[in-house]
Short mmCIF file of N, CA and C in Angstrom, two decimals:
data_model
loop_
_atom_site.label_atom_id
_atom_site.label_comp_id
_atom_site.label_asym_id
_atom_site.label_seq_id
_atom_site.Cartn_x
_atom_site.Cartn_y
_atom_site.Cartn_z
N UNK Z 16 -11.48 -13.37 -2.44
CA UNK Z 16 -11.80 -13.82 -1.10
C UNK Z 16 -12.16 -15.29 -1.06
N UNK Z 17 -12.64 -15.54 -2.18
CA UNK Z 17 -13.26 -17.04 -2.17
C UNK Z 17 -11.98 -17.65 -3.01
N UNK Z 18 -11.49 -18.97 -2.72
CA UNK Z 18 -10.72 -20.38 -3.10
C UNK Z 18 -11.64 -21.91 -3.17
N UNK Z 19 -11.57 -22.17 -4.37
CA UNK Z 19 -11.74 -23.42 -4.95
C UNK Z 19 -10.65 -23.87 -4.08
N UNK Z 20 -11.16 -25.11 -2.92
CA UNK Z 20 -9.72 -26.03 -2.70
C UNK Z 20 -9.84 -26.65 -2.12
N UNK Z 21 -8.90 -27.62 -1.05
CA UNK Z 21 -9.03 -28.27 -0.53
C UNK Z 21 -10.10 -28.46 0.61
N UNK Z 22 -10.15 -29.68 1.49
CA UNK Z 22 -11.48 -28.84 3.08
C UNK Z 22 -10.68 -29.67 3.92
N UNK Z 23 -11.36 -28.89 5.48
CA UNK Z 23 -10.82 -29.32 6.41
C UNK Z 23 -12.37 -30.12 6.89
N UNK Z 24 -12.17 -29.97 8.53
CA UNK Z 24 -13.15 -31.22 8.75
C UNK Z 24 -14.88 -30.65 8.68
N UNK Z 25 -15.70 -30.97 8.02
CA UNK Z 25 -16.96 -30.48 7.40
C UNK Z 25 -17.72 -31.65 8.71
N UNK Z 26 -18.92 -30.53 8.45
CA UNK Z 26 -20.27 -30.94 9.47
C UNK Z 26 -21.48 -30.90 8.89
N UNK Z 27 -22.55 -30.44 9.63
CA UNK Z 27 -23.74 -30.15 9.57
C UNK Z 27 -24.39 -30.25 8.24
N UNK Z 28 -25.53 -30.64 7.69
CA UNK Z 28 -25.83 -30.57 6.73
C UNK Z 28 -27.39 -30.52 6.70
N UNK Z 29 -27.89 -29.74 5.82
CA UNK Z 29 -29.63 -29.39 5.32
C UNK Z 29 -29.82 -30.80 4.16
N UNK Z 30 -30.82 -30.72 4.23
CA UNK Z 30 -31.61 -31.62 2.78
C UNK Z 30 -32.68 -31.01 2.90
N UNK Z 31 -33.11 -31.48 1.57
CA UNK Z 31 -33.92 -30.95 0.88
C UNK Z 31 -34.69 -31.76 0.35
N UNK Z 32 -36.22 -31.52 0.18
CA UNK Z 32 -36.90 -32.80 -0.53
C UNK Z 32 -36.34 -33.11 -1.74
N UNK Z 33 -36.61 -34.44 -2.06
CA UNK Z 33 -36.15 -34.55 -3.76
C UNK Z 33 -36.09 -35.50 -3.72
N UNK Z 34 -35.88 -36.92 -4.95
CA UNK Z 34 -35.05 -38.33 -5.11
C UNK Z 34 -33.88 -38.02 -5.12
N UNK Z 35 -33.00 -39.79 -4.97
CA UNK Z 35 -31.97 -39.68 -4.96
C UNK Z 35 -31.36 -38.83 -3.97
N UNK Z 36 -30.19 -38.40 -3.90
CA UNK Z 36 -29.38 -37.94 -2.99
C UNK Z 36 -29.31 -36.59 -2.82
N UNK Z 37 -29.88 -36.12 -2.09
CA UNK Z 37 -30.75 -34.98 -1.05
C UNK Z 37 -29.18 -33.67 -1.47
N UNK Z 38 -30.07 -32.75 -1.47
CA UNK Z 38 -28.61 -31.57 -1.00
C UNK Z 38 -28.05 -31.49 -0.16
N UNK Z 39 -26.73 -31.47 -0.12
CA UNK Z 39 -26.04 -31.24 1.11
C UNK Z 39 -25.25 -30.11 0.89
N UNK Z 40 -25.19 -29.52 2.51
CA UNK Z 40 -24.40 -28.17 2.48
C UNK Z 40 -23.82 -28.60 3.86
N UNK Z 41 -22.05 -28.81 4.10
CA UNK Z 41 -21.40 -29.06 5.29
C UNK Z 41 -20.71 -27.93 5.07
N UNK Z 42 -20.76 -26.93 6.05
CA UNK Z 42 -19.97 -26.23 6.98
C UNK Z 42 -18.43 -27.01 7.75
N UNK Z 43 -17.55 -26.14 7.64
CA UNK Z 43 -16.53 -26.70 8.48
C UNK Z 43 -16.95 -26.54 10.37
N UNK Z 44 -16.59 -27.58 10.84
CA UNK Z 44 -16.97 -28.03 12.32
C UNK Z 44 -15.86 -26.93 13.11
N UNK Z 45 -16.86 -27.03 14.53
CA UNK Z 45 -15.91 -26.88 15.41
C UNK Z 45 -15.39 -25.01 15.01
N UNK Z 46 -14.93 -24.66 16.33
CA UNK Z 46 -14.54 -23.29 16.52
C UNK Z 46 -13.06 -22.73 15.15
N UNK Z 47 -12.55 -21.58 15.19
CA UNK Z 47 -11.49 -21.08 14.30
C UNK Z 47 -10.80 -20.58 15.05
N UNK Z 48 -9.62 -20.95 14.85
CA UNK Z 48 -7.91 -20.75 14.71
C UNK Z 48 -7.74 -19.70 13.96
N UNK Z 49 -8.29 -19.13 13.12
CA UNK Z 49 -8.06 -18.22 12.06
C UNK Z 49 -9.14 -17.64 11.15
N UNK Z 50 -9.37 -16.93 10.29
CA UNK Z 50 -10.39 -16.47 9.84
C UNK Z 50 -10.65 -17.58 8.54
N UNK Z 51 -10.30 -18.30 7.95
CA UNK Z 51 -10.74 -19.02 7.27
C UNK Z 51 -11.93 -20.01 7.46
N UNK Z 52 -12.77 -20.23 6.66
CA UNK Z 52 -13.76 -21.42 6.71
C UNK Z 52 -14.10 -22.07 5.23
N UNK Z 53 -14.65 -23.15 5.52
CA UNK Z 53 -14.57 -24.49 4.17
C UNK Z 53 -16.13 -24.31 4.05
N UNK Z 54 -16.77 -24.27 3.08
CA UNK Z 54 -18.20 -24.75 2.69
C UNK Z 54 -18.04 -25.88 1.48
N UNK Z 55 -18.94 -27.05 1.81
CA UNK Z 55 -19.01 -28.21 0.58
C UNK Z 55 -20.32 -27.73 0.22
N UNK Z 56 -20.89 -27.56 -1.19
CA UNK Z 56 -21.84 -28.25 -1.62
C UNK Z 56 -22.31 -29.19 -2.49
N UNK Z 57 -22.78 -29.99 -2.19
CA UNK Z 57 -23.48 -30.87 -3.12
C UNK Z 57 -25.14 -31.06 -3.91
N UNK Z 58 -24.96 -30.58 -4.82
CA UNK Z 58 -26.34 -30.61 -6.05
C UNK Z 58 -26.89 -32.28 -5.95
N UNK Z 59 -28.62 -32.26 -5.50
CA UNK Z 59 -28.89 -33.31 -5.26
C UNK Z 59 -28.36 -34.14 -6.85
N UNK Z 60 -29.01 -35.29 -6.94
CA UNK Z 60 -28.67 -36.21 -7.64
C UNK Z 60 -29.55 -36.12 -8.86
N UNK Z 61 -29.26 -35.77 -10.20
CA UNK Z 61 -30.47 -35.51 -11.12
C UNK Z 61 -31.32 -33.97 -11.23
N UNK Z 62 -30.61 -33.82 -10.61
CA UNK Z 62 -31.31 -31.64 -10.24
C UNK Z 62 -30.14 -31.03 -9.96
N UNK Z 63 -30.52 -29.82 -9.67
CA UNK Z 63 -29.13 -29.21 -10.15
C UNK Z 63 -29.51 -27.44 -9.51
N UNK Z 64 -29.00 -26.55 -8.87
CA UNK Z 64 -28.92 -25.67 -8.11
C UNK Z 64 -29.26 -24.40 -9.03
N UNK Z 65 -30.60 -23.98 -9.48
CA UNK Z 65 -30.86 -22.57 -10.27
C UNK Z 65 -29.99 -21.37 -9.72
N UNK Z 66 -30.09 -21.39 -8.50
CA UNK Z 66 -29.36 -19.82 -8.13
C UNK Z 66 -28.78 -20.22 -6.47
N UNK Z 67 -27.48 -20.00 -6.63
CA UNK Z 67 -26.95 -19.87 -5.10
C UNK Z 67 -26.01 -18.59 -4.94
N UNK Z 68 -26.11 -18.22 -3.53
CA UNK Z 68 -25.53 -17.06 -2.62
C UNK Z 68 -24.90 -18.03 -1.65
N UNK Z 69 -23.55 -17.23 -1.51
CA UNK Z 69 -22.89 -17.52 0.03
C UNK Z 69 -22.84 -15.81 0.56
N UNK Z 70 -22.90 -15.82 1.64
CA UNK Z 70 -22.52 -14.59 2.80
C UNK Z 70 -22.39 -14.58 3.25
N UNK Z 71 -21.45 -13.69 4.08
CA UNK Z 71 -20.00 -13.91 5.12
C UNK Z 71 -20.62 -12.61 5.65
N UNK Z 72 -20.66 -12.77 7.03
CA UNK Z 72 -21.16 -11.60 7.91
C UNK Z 72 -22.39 -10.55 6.96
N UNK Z 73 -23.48 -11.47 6.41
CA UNK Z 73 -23.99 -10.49 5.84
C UNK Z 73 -23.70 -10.08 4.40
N UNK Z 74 -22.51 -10.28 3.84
CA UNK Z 74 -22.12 -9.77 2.72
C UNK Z 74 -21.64 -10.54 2.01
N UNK Z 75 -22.32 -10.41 0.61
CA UNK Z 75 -22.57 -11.50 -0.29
C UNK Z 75 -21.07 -11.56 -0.94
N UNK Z 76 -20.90 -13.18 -0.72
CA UNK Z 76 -19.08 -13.11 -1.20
C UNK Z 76 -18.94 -13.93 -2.44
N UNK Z 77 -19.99 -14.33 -2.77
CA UNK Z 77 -20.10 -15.57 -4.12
C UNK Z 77 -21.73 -15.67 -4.48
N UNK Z 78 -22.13 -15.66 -5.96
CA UNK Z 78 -23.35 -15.90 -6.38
C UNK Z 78 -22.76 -16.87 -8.18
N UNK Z 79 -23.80 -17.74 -7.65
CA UNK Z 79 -23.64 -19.07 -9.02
C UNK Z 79 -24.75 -19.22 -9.51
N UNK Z 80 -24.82 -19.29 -10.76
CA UNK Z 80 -26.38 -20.13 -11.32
C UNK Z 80 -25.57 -21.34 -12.26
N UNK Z 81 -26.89 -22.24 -11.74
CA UNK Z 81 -26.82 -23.19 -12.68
C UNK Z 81 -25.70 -24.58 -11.97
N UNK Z 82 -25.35 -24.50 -10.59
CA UNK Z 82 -24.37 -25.35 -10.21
C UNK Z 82 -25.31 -27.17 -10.03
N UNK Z 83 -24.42 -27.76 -10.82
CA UNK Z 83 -24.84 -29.35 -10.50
C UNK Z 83 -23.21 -30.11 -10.23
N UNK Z 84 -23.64 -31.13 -9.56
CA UNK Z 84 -22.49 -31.72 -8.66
C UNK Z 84 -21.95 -30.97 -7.60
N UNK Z 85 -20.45 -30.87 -7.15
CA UNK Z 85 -20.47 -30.71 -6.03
C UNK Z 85 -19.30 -29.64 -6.03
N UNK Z 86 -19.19 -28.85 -5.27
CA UNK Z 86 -18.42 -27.60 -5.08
C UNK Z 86 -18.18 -27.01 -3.86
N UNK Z 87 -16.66 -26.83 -3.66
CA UNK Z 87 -16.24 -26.37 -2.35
C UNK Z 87 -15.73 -25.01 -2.19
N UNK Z 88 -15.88 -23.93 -0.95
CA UNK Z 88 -15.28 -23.29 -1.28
C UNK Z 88 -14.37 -22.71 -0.02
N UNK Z 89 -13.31 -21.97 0.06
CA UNK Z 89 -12.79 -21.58 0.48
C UNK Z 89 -12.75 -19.87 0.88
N UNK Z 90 -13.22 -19.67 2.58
CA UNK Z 90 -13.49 -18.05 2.31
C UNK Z 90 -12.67 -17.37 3.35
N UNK Z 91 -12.30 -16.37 3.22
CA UNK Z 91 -11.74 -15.70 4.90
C UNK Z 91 -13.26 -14.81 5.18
N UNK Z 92 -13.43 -14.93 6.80
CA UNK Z 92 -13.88 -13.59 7.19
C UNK Z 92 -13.23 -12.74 8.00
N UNK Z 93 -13.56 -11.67 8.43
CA UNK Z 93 -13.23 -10.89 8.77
C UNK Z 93 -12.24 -11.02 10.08
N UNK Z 94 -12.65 -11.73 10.86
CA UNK Z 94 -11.91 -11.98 12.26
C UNK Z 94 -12.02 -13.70 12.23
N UNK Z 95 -11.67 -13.98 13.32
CA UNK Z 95 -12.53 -15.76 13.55
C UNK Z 95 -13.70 -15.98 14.12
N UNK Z 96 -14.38 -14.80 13.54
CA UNK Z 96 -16.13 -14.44 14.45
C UNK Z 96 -17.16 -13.96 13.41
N UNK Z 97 -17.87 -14.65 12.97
CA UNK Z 97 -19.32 -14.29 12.25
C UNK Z 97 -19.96 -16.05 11.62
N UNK Z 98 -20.89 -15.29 10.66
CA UNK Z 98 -21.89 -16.22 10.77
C UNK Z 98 -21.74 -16.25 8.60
N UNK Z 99 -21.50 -17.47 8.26
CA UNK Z 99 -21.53 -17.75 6.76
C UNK Z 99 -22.85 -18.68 6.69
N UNK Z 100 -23.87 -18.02 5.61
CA UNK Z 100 -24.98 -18.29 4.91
C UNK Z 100 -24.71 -19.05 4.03
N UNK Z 101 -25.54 -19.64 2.94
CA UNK Z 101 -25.66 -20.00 2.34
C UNK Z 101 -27.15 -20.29 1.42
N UNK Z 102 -27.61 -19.91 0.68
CA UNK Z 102 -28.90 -19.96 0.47
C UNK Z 102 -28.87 -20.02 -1.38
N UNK Z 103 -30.28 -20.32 -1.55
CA UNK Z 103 -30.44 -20.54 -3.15
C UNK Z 103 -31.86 -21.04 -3.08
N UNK Z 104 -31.99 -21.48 -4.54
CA UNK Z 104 -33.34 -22.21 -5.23
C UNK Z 104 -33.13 -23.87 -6.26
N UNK Z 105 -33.30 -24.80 -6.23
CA UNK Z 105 -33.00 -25.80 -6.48
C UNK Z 105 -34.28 -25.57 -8.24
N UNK Z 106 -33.22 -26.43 -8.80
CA UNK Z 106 -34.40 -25.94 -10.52
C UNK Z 106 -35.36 -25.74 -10.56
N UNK Z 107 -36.32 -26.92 -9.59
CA UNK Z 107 -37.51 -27.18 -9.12
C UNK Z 107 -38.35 -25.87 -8.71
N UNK Z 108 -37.37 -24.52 -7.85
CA UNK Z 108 -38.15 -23.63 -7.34
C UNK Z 108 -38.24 -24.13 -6.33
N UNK Z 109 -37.70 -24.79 -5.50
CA UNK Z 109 -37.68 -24.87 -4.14
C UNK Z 109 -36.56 -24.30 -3.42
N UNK Z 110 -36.96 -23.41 -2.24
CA UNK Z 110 -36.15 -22.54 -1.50
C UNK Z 110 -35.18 -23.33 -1.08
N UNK Z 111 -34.05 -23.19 -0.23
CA UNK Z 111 -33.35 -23.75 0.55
C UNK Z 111 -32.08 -22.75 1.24
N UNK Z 112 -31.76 -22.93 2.55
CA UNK Z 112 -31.24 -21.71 3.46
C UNK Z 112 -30.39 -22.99 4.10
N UNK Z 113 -29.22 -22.39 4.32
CA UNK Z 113 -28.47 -22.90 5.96
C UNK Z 113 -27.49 -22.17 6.31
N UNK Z 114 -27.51 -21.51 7.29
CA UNK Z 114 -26.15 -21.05 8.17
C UNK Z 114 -25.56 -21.38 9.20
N UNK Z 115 -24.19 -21.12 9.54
CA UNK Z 115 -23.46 -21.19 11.02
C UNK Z 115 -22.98 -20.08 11.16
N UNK Z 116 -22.61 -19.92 12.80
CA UNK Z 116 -21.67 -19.08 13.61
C UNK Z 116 -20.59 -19.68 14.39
N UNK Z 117 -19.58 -18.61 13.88
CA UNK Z 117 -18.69 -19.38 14.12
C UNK Z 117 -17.75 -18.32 15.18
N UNK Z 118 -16.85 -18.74 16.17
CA UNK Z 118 -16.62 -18.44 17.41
C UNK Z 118 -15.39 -18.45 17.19
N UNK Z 119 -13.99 -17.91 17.80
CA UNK Z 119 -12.52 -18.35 17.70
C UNK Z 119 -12.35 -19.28 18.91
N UNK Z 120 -11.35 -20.08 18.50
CA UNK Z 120 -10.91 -21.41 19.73
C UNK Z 120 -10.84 -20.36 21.41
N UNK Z 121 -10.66 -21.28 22.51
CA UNK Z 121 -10.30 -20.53 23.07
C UNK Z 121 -8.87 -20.67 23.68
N UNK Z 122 -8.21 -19.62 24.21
CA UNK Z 122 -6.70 -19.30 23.87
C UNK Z 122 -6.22 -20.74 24.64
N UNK Z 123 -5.21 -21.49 24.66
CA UNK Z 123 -4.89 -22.34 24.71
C UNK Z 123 -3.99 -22.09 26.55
N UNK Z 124 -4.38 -22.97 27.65
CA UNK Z 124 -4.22 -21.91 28.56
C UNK Z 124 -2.06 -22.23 29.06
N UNK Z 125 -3.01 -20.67 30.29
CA UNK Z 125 -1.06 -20.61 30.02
C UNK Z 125 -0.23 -20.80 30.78
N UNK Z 126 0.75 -21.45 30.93
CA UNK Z 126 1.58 -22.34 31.48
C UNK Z 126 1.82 -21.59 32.79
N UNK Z 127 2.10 -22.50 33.95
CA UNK Z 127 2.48 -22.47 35.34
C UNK Z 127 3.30 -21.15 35.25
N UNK Z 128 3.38 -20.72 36.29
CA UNK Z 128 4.61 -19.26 36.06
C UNK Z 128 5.67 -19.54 36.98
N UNK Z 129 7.13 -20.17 36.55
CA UNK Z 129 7.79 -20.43 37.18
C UNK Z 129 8.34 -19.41 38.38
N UNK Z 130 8.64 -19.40 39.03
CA UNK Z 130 9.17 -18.18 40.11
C UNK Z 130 10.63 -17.94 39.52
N UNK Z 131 10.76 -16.70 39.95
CA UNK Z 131 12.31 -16.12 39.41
C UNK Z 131 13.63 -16.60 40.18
N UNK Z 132 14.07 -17.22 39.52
CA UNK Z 132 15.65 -17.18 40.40
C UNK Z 132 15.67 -16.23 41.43
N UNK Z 133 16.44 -16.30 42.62
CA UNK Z 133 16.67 -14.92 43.49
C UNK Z 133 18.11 -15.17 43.44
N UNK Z 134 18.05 -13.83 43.47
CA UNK Z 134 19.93 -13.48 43.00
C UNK Z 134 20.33 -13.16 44.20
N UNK Z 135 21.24 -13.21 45.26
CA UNK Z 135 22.11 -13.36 46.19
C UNK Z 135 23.10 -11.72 46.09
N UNK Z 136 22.83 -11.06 46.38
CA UNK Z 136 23.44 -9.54 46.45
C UNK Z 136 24.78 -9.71 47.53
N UNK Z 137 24.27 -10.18 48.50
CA UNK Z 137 25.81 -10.33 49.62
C UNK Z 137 26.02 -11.40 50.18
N UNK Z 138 26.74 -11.56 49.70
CA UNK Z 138 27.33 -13.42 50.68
C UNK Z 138 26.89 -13.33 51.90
N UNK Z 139 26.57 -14.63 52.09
CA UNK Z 139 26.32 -14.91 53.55
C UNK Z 139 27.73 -14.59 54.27
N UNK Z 140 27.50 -14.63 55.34
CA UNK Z 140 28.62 -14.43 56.67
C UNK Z 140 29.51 -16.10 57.11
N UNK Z 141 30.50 -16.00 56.85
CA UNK Z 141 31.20 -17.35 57.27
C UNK Z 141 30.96 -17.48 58.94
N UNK Z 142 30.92 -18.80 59.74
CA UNK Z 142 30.85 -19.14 60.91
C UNK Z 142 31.91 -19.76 61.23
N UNK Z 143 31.85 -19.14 62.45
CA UNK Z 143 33.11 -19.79 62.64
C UNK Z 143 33.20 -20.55 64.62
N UNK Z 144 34.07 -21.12 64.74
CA UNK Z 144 33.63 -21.31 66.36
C UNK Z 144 32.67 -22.33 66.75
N UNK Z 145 32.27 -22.37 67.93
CA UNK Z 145 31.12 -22.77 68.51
C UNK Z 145 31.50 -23.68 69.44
N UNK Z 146 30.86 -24.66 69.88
CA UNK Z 146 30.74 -25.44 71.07
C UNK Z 146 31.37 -25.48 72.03
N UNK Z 147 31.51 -24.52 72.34
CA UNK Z 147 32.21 -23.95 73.82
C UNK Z 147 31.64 -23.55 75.02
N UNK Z 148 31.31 -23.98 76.00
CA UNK Z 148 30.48 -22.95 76.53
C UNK Z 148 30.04 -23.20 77.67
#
């Protein structure tokens, strides 16, 4: 379920006390097209991540010990609707939590409704005559 890979466009991010360059955890932005979502993390600078969980609607889809530097991952959930966690303990023993919810786009709206041709069943009547009178 989970992919090491590429990311799309990442957001939001927690820190955490510490020197140097704080933890970051970006979530991919913005609503889903599809059930996929991107998580970055980054191990502050000089410390390094004792124990992390990701969970996808609740259900634990990845557990790491020991992560330093930075790691992305790639997850499907279930529909294009729930909420991915993320949580752990930094070496130190300091807690750290962040989640989103995430929503599907909304349907893209739908085009004018052209009117139907009308189909002509019986010829008109030819004219004939007139200005007489």
């Amino acid at each position: 379920m989970i992919a090491i890979g590429a990311t799309l466009g990442l957001g939001a991010t927690a820190i955490a006390q510490g020197g140097g360059d704080p933890l970051s955890i970006d979530f991919q932005d913005g609503c889903l097209d599809h059930s996929r979502v991107v998580v970055k993390i980054n191990a502050p600078d000089g410390d390094s991540i004792d124990a992390l969980s990701v969970r996808a609607n609740g259900r634990e889809v990845l557990r790491l010990n020991g992560l330093s530097g930075e790691a992305r991952m790639r997850m499907r959930l279930a529909s294009a609707r729930g909420q991915v966690t993320v949580s752990g303990r930094l070496t130190g023993g300091e807690p750290f939590s962040r989640s989103r919810d995430y929503r599907p786009c909304a349907p893209a709206p739908a085009p004018d409704p052209q009117p139907a041709p009308q189909r002509n069943s019986r010829p008109e009547p030819t004219l004939t005559g007139g200005g007489e009178g």
